[in-house]
PDB file of C-alpha atoms in Angstrom:
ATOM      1  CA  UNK A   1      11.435  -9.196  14.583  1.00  0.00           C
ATOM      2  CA  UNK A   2       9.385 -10.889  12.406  1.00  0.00           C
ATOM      3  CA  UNK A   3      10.520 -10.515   8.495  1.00  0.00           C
ATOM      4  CA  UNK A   4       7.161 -11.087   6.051  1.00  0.00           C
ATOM      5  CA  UNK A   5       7.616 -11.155   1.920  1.00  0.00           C
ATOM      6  CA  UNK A   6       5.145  -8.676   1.294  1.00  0.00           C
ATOM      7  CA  UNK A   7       5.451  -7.627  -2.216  1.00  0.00           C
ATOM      8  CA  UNK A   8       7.384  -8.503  -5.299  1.00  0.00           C
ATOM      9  CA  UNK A   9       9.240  -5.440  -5.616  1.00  0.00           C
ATOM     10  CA  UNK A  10      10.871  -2.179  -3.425  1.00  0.00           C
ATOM     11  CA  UNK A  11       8.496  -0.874  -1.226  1.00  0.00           C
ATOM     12  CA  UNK A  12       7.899   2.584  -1.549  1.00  0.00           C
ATOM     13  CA  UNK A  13       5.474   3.685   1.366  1.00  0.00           C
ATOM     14  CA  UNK A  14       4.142   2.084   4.723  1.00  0.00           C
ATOM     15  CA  UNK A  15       1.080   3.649   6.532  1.00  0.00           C
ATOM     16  CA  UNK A  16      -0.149   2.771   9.695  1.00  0.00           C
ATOM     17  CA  UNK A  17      -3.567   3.396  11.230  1.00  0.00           C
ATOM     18  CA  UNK A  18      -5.292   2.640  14.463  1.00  0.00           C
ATOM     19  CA  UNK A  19      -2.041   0.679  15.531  1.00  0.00           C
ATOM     20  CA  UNK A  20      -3.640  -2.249  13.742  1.00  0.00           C
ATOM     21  CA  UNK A  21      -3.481  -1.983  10.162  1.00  0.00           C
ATOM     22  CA  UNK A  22      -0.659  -1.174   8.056  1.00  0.00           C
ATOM     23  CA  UNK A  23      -0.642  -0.075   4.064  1.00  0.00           C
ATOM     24  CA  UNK A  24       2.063  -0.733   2.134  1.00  0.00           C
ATOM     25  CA  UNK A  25       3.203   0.083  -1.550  1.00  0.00           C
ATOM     26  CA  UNK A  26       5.356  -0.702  -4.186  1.00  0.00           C
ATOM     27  CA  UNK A  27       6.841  -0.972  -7.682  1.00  0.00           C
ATOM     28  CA  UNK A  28       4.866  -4.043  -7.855  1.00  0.00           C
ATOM     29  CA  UNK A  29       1.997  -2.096  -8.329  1.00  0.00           C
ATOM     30  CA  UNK A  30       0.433  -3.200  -5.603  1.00  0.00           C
ATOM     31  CA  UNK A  31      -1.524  -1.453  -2.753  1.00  0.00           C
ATOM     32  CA  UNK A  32      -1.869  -3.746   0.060  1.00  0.00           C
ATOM     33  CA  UNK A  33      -3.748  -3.513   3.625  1.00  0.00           C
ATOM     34  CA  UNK A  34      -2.695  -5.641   6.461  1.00  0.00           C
ATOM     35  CA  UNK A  35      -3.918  -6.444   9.616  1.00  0.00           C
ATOM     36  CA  UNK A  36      -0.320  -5.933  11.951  1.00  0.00           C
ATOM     37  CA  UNK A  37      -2.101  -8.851  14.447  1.00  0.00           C
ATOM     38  CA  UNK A  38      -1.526 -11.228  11.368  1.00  0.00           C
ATOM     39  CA  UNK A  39       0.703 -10.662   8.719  1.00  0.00           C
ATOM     40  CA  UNK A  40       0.638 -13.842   7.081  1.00  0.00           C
ATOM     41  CA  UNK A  41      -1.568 -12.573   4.210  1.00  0.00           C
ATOM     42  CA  UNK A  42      -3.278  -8.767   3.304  1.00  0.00           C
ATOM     43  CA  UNK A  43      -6.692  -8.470   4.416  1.00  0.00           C
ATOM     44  CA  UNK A  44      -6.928  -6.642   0.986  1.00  0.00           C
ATOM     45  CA  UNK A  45      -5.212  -5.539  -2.207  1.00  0.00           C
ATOM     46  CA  UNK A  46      -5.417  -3.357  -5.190  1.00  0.00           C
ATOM     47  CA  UNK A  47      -3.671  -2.303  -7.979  1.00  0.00           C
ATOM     48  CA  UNK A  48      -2.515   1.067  -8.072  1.00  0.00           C
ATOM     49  CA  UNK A  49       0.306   3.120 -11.024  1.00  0.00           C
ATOM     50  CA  UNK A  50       1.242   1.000 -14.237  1.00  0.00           C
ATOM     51  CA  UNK A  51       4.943   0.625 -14.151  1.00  0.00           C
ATOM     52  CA  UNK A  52       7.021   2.994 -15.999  1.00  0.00           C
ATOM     53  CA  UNK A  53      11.210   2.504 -15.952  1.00  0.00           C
ATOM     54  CA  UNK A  54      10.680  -0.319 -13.546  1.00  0.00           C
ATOM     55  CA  UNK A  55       9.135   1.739 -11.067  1.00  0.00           C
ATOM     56  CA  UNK A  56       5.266   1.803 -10.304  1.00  0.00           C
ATOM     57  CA  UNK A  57       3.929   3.447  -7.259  1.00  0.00           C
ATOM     58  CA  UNK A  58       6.276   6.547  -5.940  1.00  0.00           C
ATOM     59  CA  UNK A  59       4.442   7.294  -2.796  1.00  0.00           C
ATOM     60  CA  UNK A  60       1.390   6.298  -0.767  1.00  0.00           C
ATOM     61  CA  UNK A  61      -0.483   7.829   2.221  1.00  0.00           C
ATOM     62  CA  UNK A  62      -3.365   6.932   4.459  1.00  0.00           C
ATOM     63  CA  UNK A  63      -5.842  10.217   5.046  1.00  0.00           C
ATOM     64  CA  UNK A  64      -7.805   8.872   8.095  1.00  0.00           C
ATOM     65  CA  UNK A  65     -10.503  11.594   7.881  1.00  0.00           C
ATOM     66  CA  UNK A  66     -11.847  10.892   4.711  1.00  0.00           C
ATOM     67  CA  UNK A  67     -11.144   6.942   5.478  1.00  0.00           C
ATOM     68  CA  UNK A  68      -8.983   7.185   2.022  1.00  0.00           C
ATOM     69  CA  UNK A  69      -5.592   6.196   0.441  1.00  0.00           C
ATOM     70  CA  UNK A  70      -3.507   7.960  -1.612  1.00  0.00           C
ATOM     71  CA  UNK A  71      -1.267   6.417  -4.100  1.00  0.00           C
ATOM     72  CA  UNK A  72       0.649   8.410  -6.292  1.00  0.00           C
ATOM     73  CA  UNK A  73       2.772   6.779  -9.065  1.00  0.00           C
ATOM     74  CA  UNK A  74       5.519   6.403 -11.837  1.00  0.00           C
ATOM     75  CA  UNK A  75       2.467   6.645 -14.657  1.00  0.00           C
ATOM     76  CA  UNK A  76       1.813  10.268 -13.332  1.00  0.00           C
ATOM     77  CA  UNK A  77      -1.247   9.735 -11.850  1.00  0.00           C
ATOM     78  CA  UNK A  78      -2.616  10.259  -8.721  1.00  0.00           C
ATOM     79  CA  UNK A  79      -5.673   7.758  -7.541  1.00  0.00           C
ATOM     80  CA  UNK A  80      -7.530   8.032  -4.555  1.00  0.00           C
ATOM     81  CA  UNK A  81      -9.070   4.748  -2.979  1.00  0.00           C
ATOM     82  CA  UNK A  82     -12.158   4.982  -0.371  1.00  0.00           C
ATOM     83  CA  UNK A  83     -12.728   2.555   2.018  1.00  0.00           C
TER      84      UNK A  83
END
């Protein structure tokens, strides 16, 4: 296997879609979309829940119909990403 660093913090949720992109959260804040081909960077990032008790984002899910993500965090909000 090949090990990656891929966010400052527990990850919370990994996604995958097409078997070649992953989504991955954390308490970091961060949302970030890879490309599983090459991991050595995210093709894209965003910021998703403010931390709260050194947590951030609780949960995250890809919803491949409406070509959207999910994030749901430690702030209590929900926020819904289109791509």
């Amino acid at each position: 296997y090949n090990p990656i660093s891929a966010h400052d913090d527990a990850i919370t949720s990994l996604n995958i879609f097409d078997d070649l992109y992953l989504f991955s959260t954390s308490h970091d804040s961060k949302i970030k979309l890879w490309d599983i081909r090459d991991l050595s960077q995210p093709l894209e990032e965003a910021l998703g829940s403010q931390k709260k008790w050194d947590e951030a984002i609780c949960d995250g899910i890809f919803i491949p119909s409406k070509m959207s993500f999910v994030s749901a965090g430690a702030d209590s909000i929900v926020r819904i990403f289109k791509l």
